[in-house]
Amino acid sequence: MDVSLLLIRPAAPEPIYRQIVGQLRRMIASGQLPPGEPLPSVREVAGVHAINPMTVSRAYSLLEAEGVLERLRGKGMAVAATHRRVQSEDKRMQLIEPHLRELARQARELELSPEPVLRRLGDLLEDEE
Amino acid sequence: MDVSLLLIRPAAPEPIYRQIVGQLRRMIASGQLPPGEPLPSVREVAGVHAINPMTVSRAYSLLEAEGVLERLRGKGMAVAATHRRVQSEDKRMQLIEPHLRELARQARELELSPEPVLRRLGDLLEDEE
Amino acid sequence: MDVSLLLIRPAAPEPIYRQIVGQLRRMIASGQLPPGEPLPSVREVAGVHAINPMTVSRAYSLLEAEGVLERLRGKGMAVAATHRRVQSEDKRMQLIEPHLRELARQARELELSPEPVLRRLGDLLEDEE
Amino acid sequence: MDVSLLLIRPAAPEPIYRQIVGQLRRMIASGQLPPGEPLPSVREVAGVHAINPMTVSRAYSLLEAEGVLERLRGKGMAVAATHRRVQSEDKRMQLIEPHLRELARQARELELSPEPVLRRLGDLLEDEE
DNA sequence: GTGGTCTAGACCACG
DNA sequence: GTGGTCTAGACCACA
């Protein structure tokens, strides 16, 4: 996997290690990163994005505890061989369901009509695709 | 304004005071809470939702500093008389733009196609309306 | 929960944070620590056992990710309210099954007869009970 | 000695070289591998179990330093001729004593009663014997 | 008061 | 080379 695929925003409210966890988890669920795929080393990620190795390590450890990654001793981390891509699009959608609900709530509080919201999201979804 | 309109989720990742700030800000921007509308007292909100009064107070203070609320001596807080509803729907949409972008990013990482995402969001937007 | 219940052995091969994770997980599974039971603060554990607060924090975080602990913001950690004691002794036994299998393997390699092994373990199990 | 007697679990928490050291040490202490018994070559072990030759070599070196193995020039490693089987079962039991104590501790933390634990271990000890 | 995050750096274990 | 562990310490966010 290419290090530059990771997008780190140090200023974002979401902690860095969680940004990494979230991105990797989604890219693995979608199959973009297949089982066995080696991950960039802690030091490489840290170096490229100018963050502390421990921050990266923390993200990797959490995903390992989750069973999404596995450690190949002395050789680094890789997508767990036992891990299976989440086939069904419905199941992958569940990962963003809370996000969708929150968005709907806020739109309602703002008394936005559905059309412009859907139109804008549609545009964003088409971008870069 | 009715206290029960506030939805507090103590276990949510978003801090409680920010939940309050966000909700009030949106309900005021949309005009659901008109200028002059009195807000429930800190003690009432804290009592009903079983949270710390300081947390409520903090939210109110932030909105006061923002100019959205004003303190009526001896009568508590109210929506600022000078405050005007954000008329244009486009401008209100800007409040959820970052949310939309983040959602689009995650959908891309999950390799979700636009249709089901839009369909699901559409359903949620219709609900309870 | 009393801090002194935790037994930390800094020299053991098992990392400190894992010792904490293991002990708490077992005491919670057995119901010794009931749902809602508050845990000693990170700083307290660290102070009493002369270890770094982050080491304790790491253990707590892992158990939180596992759903065994929950964070009460500003108030510390507690056994998750949703957590249920593992009722069946059989299920709790599964937590030491790998340990038992490893022990059996080693005993076989050492050509130990079952009796003395069982007798010794029996003695140890009676102790302090 | 037959290579296939070695059981290597690369994913186990115990490092590979220590798995080898432990197994050989126990099989030699019990007399399963008598003095003079030749060991499979580093390359053979590494090839069969698909592990790094250095890992095997490291294990052999440790046991050589311990005096349990000896290097026969040009002929590889063998169980040290001077090595004597640990006759007394009590002495061999000492090799698993820490393991037994740890097991007892965990059983206590899980509030397991002695009977089922002993019964299960008894079953495992009978297996394959 | 609580825990969370991140950094810097040292040292170890493994292959 | 890899990741793991731990420390020390700073700073922040929350209640």
XYZ file of C-alpha atoms (C1' of nucleotides) in Angstrom:
546
model
C 0.000 0.000 0.000
C 1.180 3.463 -0.879
C 1.841 5.800 2.034
C 0.520 8.777 0.161
C -2.957 7.250 0.125
C -3.289 8.203 3.758
C -4.657 11.662 4.318
C -3.590 13.161 7.616
C -5.071 16.419 8.835
C -3.218 17.358 12.002
C -5.535 20.273 12.706
C -8.767 18.312 12.445
C -10.778 17.703 15.607
C -10.487 13.967 15.046
C -7.252 12.679 16.582
C -4.594 11.629 14.106
C -4.469 8.029 15.181
C -8.198 7.769 14.693
C -8.027 9.290 11.248
C -5.617 6.527 10.343
C -7.753 3.844 11.943
C -10.867 5.025 10.143
C -9.291 5.302 6.731
C -7.573 1.954 6.868
C -10.656 0.247 8.237
C -12.744 1.553 5.348
C -10.172 0.803 2.678
C -9.872 -2.725 3.979
C -13.625 -3.233 4.253
C -14.016 -2.172 0.643
C -11.295 -4.498 -0.516
C -9.067 -1.700 -1.775
C -6.507 -3.253 0.530
C -6.762 -7.028 0.095
C -5.834 -9.634 2.737
C -2.095 -10.031 3.004
C -1.412 -6.556 1.651
C 1.573 -5.170 3.542
C 1.220 -1.785 5.191
C 3.859 0.926 5.155
C 6.108 0.739 8.182
C 5.397 2.838 11.227
C 8.543 4.809 10.596
C 7.703 5.454 6.974
C 4.237 6.774 7.694
C 5.590 8.868 10.530
C 8.352 10.266 8.389
C 6.228 11.128 5.377
C 3.493 12.803 7.367
C 5.790 14.318 9.947
C 4.074 12.759 12.907
C 5.352 10.701 15.776
C 5.921 6.996 15.153
C 3.996 6.171 18.277
C 0.908 7.833 16.905
C 1.027 5.548 13.899
C 1.838 2.572 16.053
C -1.185 3.278 18.160
C -3.435 3.153 15.126
C -1.909 -0.100 13.941
C -2.251 -1.664 17.378
C -5.924 -0.849 17.572
C -6.570 -2.406 14.183
C -4.582 -5.434 15.213
C -6.681 -5.822 18.351
C -9.717 -5.560 16.104
C -8.423 -8.390 13.975
C -8.209 -6.264 10.850
C -4.436 -6.205 10.721
C -1.883 -8.799 11.674
C 1.675 -8.482 12.733
C 4.318 -10.388 10.807
C 7.107 -10.403 13.324
C 10.148 -8.637 12.084
C 8.428 -7.934 8.808
C 5.825 -5.346 9.679
C 2.055 -5.233 9.541
C -0.297 -6.518 6.872
C -4.005 -6.801 6.269
C -5.056 -9.916 8.168
C -5.091 -12.975 5.955
C -8.266 -14.129 7.662
C -9.958 -10.840 6.969
C -12.663 -10.872 4.377
C -13.797 -7.896 2.396
C -17.249 -6.767 3.377
C -19.009 -7.929 0.234
C -22.438 -6.496 0.611
C -22.746 -2.828 -0.129
C -25.510 -2.710 2.469
C -23.141 -3.851 5.171
C -20.518 -1.331 4.159
C -23.226 1.324 4.272
C -23.791 0.553 7.903
C -20.386 2.030 8.600
C -21.642 5.450 7.599
C -25.207 5.083 8.880
C -24.575 7.085 12.090
C -23.015 9.785 9.984
C -26.078 9.851 7.740
C -28.452 10.053 10.684
C -26.531 12.896 12.232
C -26.546 14.725 8.940
C -30.307 14.282 8.601
C -30.815 15.594 12.112
C -28.809 18.704 11.440
C -30.567 19.314 8.152
C -33.884 19.111 9.954
C -32.757 21.532 12.625
C -31.704 23.891 9.869
C -35.052 23.331 8.131
C -33.291 22.489 4.926
C -35.350 20.878 2.228
C -34.103 17.490 1.054
C -33.459 18.426 -2.559
C -30.509 20.804 -2.226
C -28.866 18.589 0.365
C -29.130 15.542 -1.855
C -28.008 17.494 -4.892
C -24.903 18.772 -3.123
C -24.004 15.355 -1.766
C -24.569 13.850 -5.189
C -22.102 16.302 -6.681
C -19.501 15.507 -4.059
C -19.942 11.778 -4.585
C -19.360 12.111 -8.316
C -16.191 14.123 -7.839
C -12.949 12.286 -8.461
C -14.800 9.162 -9.383
C -38.463 26.999 24.010
C -39.263 23.571 25.286
C -36.442 21.816 27.123
C -37.390 18.487 25.627
C -36.455 19.712 22.156
C -32.833 19.346 23.131
C -31.409 15.926 22.462
C -28.489 15.092 24.714
C -26.435 11.944 24.208
C -23.868 11.798 27.000
C -22.117 8.791 25.465
C -21.709 10.321 22.024
C -18.208 11.257 20.890
C -19.244 14.893 20.551
C -18.901 16.672 23.896
C -22.165 17.556 25.547
C -21.663 21.299 25.541
C -21.002 21.199 21.831
C -24.111 19.160 21.194
C -26.074 21.920 22.868
C -24.257 24.679 21.033
C -24.750 23.014 17.680
C -28.418 22.313 18.128
C -29.289 25.753 19.368
C -27.224 27.421 16.701
C -29.018 25.511 13.977
C -32.486 25.980 15.405
C -31.872 29.688 15.673
C -30.374 30.000 12.195
C -33.453 28.325 10.760
C -35.806 30.586 12.650
C -37.362 27.770 14.660
C -36.325 29.827 17.648
C -37.183 33.439 16.843
C -35.427 36.522 18.253
C -36.504 37.150 21.819
C -37.471 33.525 22.430
C -36.549 32.690 26.027
C -34.366 29.670 26.672
C -34.881 27.198 29.503
C -32.770 27.995 32.533
C -29.424 26.326 33.064
C -30.828 24.535 36.071
C -33.812 23.259 34.175
C -31.794 21.868 31.294
C -29.293 20.322 33.668
C -32.029 18.795 35.788
C -34.058 17.331 32.942
C -31.112 15.822 31.134
C -29.164 14.863 34.225
C -26.040 16.691 33.220
C -23.767 19.123 34.972
C -25.105 22.720 35.126
C -21.648 23.977 34.288
C -21.850 22.139 30.996
C -25.062 23.915 30.050
C -23.725 27.220 31.232
C -20.670 26.765 29.083
C -22.802 26.224 25.999
C -24.906 29.301 26.705
C -21.824 31.432 27.280
C -20.329 30.407 23.983
C -23.487 31.328 22.134
C -23.669 34.598 23.986
C -20.104 35.408 22.964
C -21.137 34.582 19.416
C -23.960 37.082 19.651
C -26.629 34.476 19.061
C -27.984 34.574 22.587
C -28.326 37.456 24.998
C -28.505 37.543 28.735
C -31.608 39.307 30.107
C -30.738 40.371 33.605
C -32.872 38.525 36.068
C -34.741 36.723 33.337
C -32.211 34.324 31.949
C -31.102 33.835 28.387
C -33.014 34.452 25.181
C -32.367 34.432 21.471
C -30.734 37.780 20.706
C -33.248 40.388 19.592
C -30.792 41.620 17.023
C -30.339 38.184 15.611
C -31.751 37.567 12.178
C -32.715 34.234 10.762
C -30.364 33.075 8.038
C -32.732 33.571 5.124
C -30.917 31.945 2.284
C -31.033 28.180 2.260
C -27.640 28.187 0.562
C -26.088 29.959 3.494
C -27.630 27.530 5.940
C -26.294 24.689 3.827
C -22.797 25.957 4.400
C -23.152 24.878 7.995
C -23.261 21.248 6.941
C -20.854 21.472 4.022
C -17.865 20.029 5.943
C -20.054 17.215 7.095
C -21.067 16.485 3.519
C -17.494 16.479 2.293
C -16.390 14.094 5.025
C -19.283 11.811 4.205
C -18.339 11.794 0.533
C -14.745 10.934 1.396
C -15.758 8.005 3.537
C -18.168 6.754 0.907
C -15.338 6.803 -1.611
C -13.027 4.903 0.718
C -15.776 2.339 1.139
C -16.281 2.225 -2.620
C -19.961 2.880 -2.206
C -21.896 3.890 -5.279
C -23.764 7.197 -5.007
C -27.265 5.811 -5.477
C -27.747 3.830 -2.272
C -26.121 6.549 -0.221
C -28.413 9.207 -1.651
C -31.436 6.946 -1.328
C -30.723 6.259 2.317
C -30.111 9.908 3.117
C -33.272 10.824 1.241
C -35.259 8.428 3.405
C -33.785 9.850 6.568
C -34.528 13.392 5.458
C -38.162 12.552 4.838
C -38.585 10.875 8.219
C -40.381 12.783 10.918
C -41.002 15.668 8.602
C -12.547 -0.824 43.009
C -9.500 -0.864 45.189
C -6.218 -0.029 43.488
C -4.324 -2.543 45.544
C -6.266 -5.378 43.913
C -4.145 -4.903 40.838
C -0.950 -6.889 40.836
C 1.761 -5.348 38.692
C 4.987 -7.190 38.008
C 7.236 -4.833 36.089
C 9.852 -7.523 35.492
C 7.461 -10.084 34.036
C 7.717 -10.867 30.340
C 4.108 -9.819 29.864
C 3.944 -6.059 29.259
C 2.496 -4.052 32.119
C -0.446 -2.694 30.171
C -1.390 -6.216 29.213
C -1.189 -7.420 32.782
C -3.704 -4.750 33.649
C -5.937 -5.595 30.710
C -5.927 -9.279 31.568
C -6.640 -8.859 35.241
C -9.440 -6.390 34.765
C -10.990 -8.424 31.974
C -11.102 -11.485 34.198
C -12.369 -9.679 37.279
C -15.115 -8.142 35.209
C -16.042 -11.390 33.495
C -16.392 -13.049 36.875
C -18.560 -10.275 38.221
C -16.092 -9.288 40.917
C -16.335 -5.873 39.325
C -20.010 -5.261 38.543
C -21.342 -2.999 35.775
C -21.060 0.638 36.737
C -18.235 -0.001 39.166
C -15.855 2.936 38.931
C -12.203 2.222 38.288
C -9.322 3.961 40.026
C -8.103 6.941 38.044
C -5.192 6.614 35.694
C -3.136 8.858 37.923
C -3.925 6.877 41.033
C -2.960 3.535 39.561
C 0.169 5.054 38.085
C 1.105 6.653 41.393
C 0.526 3.614 43.565
C 2.373 1.217 41.307
C 5.032 3.683 40.251
C 4.382 3.326 36.561
C 3.696 5.853 33.857
C 0.130 7.153 33.561
C 0.176 6.460 29.869
C 0.782 2.795 30.474
C -2.381 2.638 32.559
C -4.258 4.759 30.069
C -3.294 2.382 27.329
C -4.814 -0.535 29.210
C -8.019 1.376 29.873
C -8.306 2.431 26.242
C -8.021 -1.115 25.018
C -10.744 -2.276 27.366
C -12.896 0.616 26.278
C -12.444 -0.338 22.629
C -13.442 -3.851 23.644
C -16.630 -2.533 25.204
C -15.726 -3.761 28.668
C -15.146 -0.317 30.127
C -16.857 2.962 29.433
C -15.668 6.481 29.811
C -17.726 8.857 31.917
C -16.437 12.132 30.619
C -14.783 14.164 33.292
C -15.545 11.466 35.822
C -13.230 8.652 34.874
C -13.729 5.101 33.743
C -16.206 2.496 34.911
C -17.230 -1.033 34.079
C -19.586 -0.678 31.126
C -23.205 -0.557 32.217
C -24.134 -2.716 29.271
C -21.585 -5.297 30.230
C -22.917 -8.525 31.575
C -21.021 -10.892 33.785
C -20.145 -14.097 32.012
C -22.570 -16.304 33.860
C -21.634 -19.744 32.723
C -18.533 -21.177 34.324
C -17.926 -23.020 31.062
C -17.668 -19.783 29.170
C -15.319 -18.291 31.701
C -13.232 -21.440 31.426
C -12.731 -20.740 27.753
C -10.643 -17.778 28.746
C -8.003 -20.082 30.173
C -8.411 -22.924 27.667
C -5.351 -21.935 25.612
C -3.356 -21.761 28.801
C -4.522 -25.247 29.743
C -3.656 -26.671 26.349
C -0.183 -25.168 26.457
C 0.347 -26.574 29.911
C -0.725 -30.026 28.762
C 1.647 -29.854 25.821
C 4.576 -28.954 28.011
C 3.730 -31.666 30.500
C 3.687 -34.184 27.679
C 7.027 -32.987 26.372
C 8.399 -33.382 29.867
C 6.797 -36.824 30.093
C 5.136 -35.892 33.333
C 2.387 -38.170 34.556
C -0.970 -36.459 35.083
C -1.279 -37.139 38.804
C 1.458 -34.917 40.221
C 0.558 -32.105 37.856
C -3.076 -32.207 38.866
C -2.174 -32.524 42.523
C 0.072 -29.477 42.404
C -2.470 -27.409 40.524
C -5.160 -28.527 42.966
C -3.063 -27.281 45.849
C -2.497 -23.935 44.199
C -6.183 -23.546 43.432
C -7.114 -24.145 47.060
C -4.638 -21.574 48.333
C -6.079 -18.266 49.450
C -9.564 -19.441 48.701
C 15.242 -36.371 15.785
C 12.411 -35.897 13.367
C 11.817 -32.314 12.238
C 8.076 -32.771 12.289
C 8.144 -33.216 16.063
C 8.674 -29.494 16.365
C 5.480 -27.504 16.501
C 5.933 -23.945 15.275
C 3.163 -21.409 15.532
C 4.365 -18.199 13.910
C 1.312 -16.250 15.047
C 1.579 -17.235 18.709
C 2.558 -14.560 21.213
C 5.646 -16.541 22.181
C 8.523 -15.723 19.827
C 9.440 -18.503 17.443
C 12.967 -19.003 18.690
C 11.675 -19.419 22.205
C 9.103 -21.944 21.099
C 11.963 -23.989 19.705
C 14.136 -23.521 22.767
C 11.344 -24.506 25.113
C 10.308 -27.587 23.217
C 13.799 -28.921 22.769
C 14.732 -28.200 26.361
C 11.728 -30.133 27.623
C 12.161 -33.061 25.249
C 15.767 -33.337 26.285
C 15.052 -33.024 29.984
C 12.551 -35.843 29.714
C 14.949 -38.046 27.847
C 12.843 -38.201 24.699
C 15.945 -36.927 23.004
C 18.871 -38.872 24.453
C 22.473 -37.617 24.663
C 24.154 -37.743 21.299
C 20.884 -37.570 19.381
C 21.491 -35.486 16.276
C 19.259 -32.537 15.584
C 17.878 -31.567 12.186
C 19.982 -28.949 10.450
C 19.116 -25.300 10.677
C 18.295 -25.266 6.989
C 16.029 -28.259 7.277
C 14.024 -26.851 10.169
C 13.781 -23.472 8.494
C 12.719 -25.018 5.207
C 10.082 -27.324 6.606
C 8.474 -24.724 8.838
C 8.963 -21.809 6.483
C 10.762 -19.666 8.996
C 13.964 -17.690 8.929
C 17.150 -19.809 9.316
C 18.515 -17.184 11.681
C 15.633 -17.858 13.998
C 16.476 -21.533 14.214
C 20.130 -20.787 14.568
C 19.426 -18.459 17.426
C 17.533 -21.171 19.280
C 20.309 -23.693 18.776
C 22.932 -21.230 19.944
C 21.043 -20.513 23.120
C 20.779 -24.187 23.930
C 24.430 -24.660 23.134
C 25.347 -21.856 25.523
C 23.192 -23.589 28.086
C 25.169 -26.768 27.602
C 22.169 -28.736 26.463
C 23.304 -29.018 22.865
C 26.747 -29.370 21.415
C 28.133 -28.538 18.017
C 29.768 -31.444 16.234
C 32.081 -29.942 13.686
C 30.942 -30.723 10.205
C 28.042 -32.770 11.481
C 25.696 -30.207 12.933
C 24.174 -30.074 16.410
C 23.359 -32.896 18.754
C 22.126 -33.344 22.293
C 25.189 -32.890 24.483
C 26.854 -36.183 25.341
C 27.449 -34.934 28.848
C 23.821 -34.029 29.305
C 21.833 -36.182 31.680
C 18.101 -36.630 31.633
C 16.426 -34.969 34.571
C 15.533 -38.099 36.475
C 13.287 -36.832 39.206
C 9.772 -36.007 38.111
C 9.699 -33.355 40.838
C 12.582 -31.530 39.240
C 10.977 -31.656 35.838
C 7.796 -30.297 37.388
C 9.677 -27.217 38.465
C 9.890 -26.264 34.822
C 6.150 -25.747 34.696
C 5.668 -24.418 38.213
C 5.447 -20.732 37.137
C 2.934 -21.714 34.529
C 0.856 -23.492 37.163
C 0.932 -20.529 39.512
C -0.143 -18.142 36.779
C -2.970 -20.471 35.846
C -4.150 -20.616 39.446
C -4.122 -16.837 39.672
C -6.209 -16.437 36.596
C -8.658 -19.089 37.720
C -9.072 -17.206 40.975
C -9.682 -13.934 39.173
C -12.304 -15.690 37.092
C -13.811 -17.204 40.252
C -13.587 -20.649 38.779
C -14.027 -23.570 41.125
C -11.133 -26.042 41.168
C -13.087 -29.070 39.978
C -13.856 -28.114 36.391
C -10.387 -26.705 35.896
C -8.767 -29.888 37.124
C -11.181 -32.016 35.142
C -10.409 -30.176 31.927
C -6.679 -30.289 32.475
C -6.958 -33.978 33.298
C -8.699 -34.598 30.001
C -6.059 -32.703 28.085
C -3.274 -34.586 29.834
C -4.803 -37.930 28.869
C -5.223 -36.948 25.246
C -2.787 -38.360 22.747
C -1.030 -40.336 25.417
C -10.586 16.776 39.273
C -10.843 13.330 35.056
C -8.874 11.122 30.594
C -6.849 12.145 25.734
C -3.353 13.321 22.633
C 1.020 13.948 21.033
C 5.988 14.395 21.160
C 10.768 13.003 21.934
C 13.600 9.673 22.945
C 15.465 5.474 24.856
C 15.774 0.639 24.843
C 14.301 -3.993 23.721
C 12.841 -8.048 20.977
C 12.372 -10.229 16.743
C 13.809 -11.941 12.215
C 15.279 -3.679 9.013
C 10.546 -4.262 11.740
C 7.212 -3.146 15.776
C 6.743 -2.947 21.098
C 7.240 -0.901 25.433
C 7.876 2.533 28.580
C 9.077 7.039 30.357
C 8.742 12.027 30.953
C 6.440 15.795 30.132
C 3.503 19.137 27.882
C -0.915 20.660 26.622
C -5.813 20.161 25.788
C -10.742 19.044 26.540
C -14.350 17.919 29.487
C -17.360 18.190 33.584
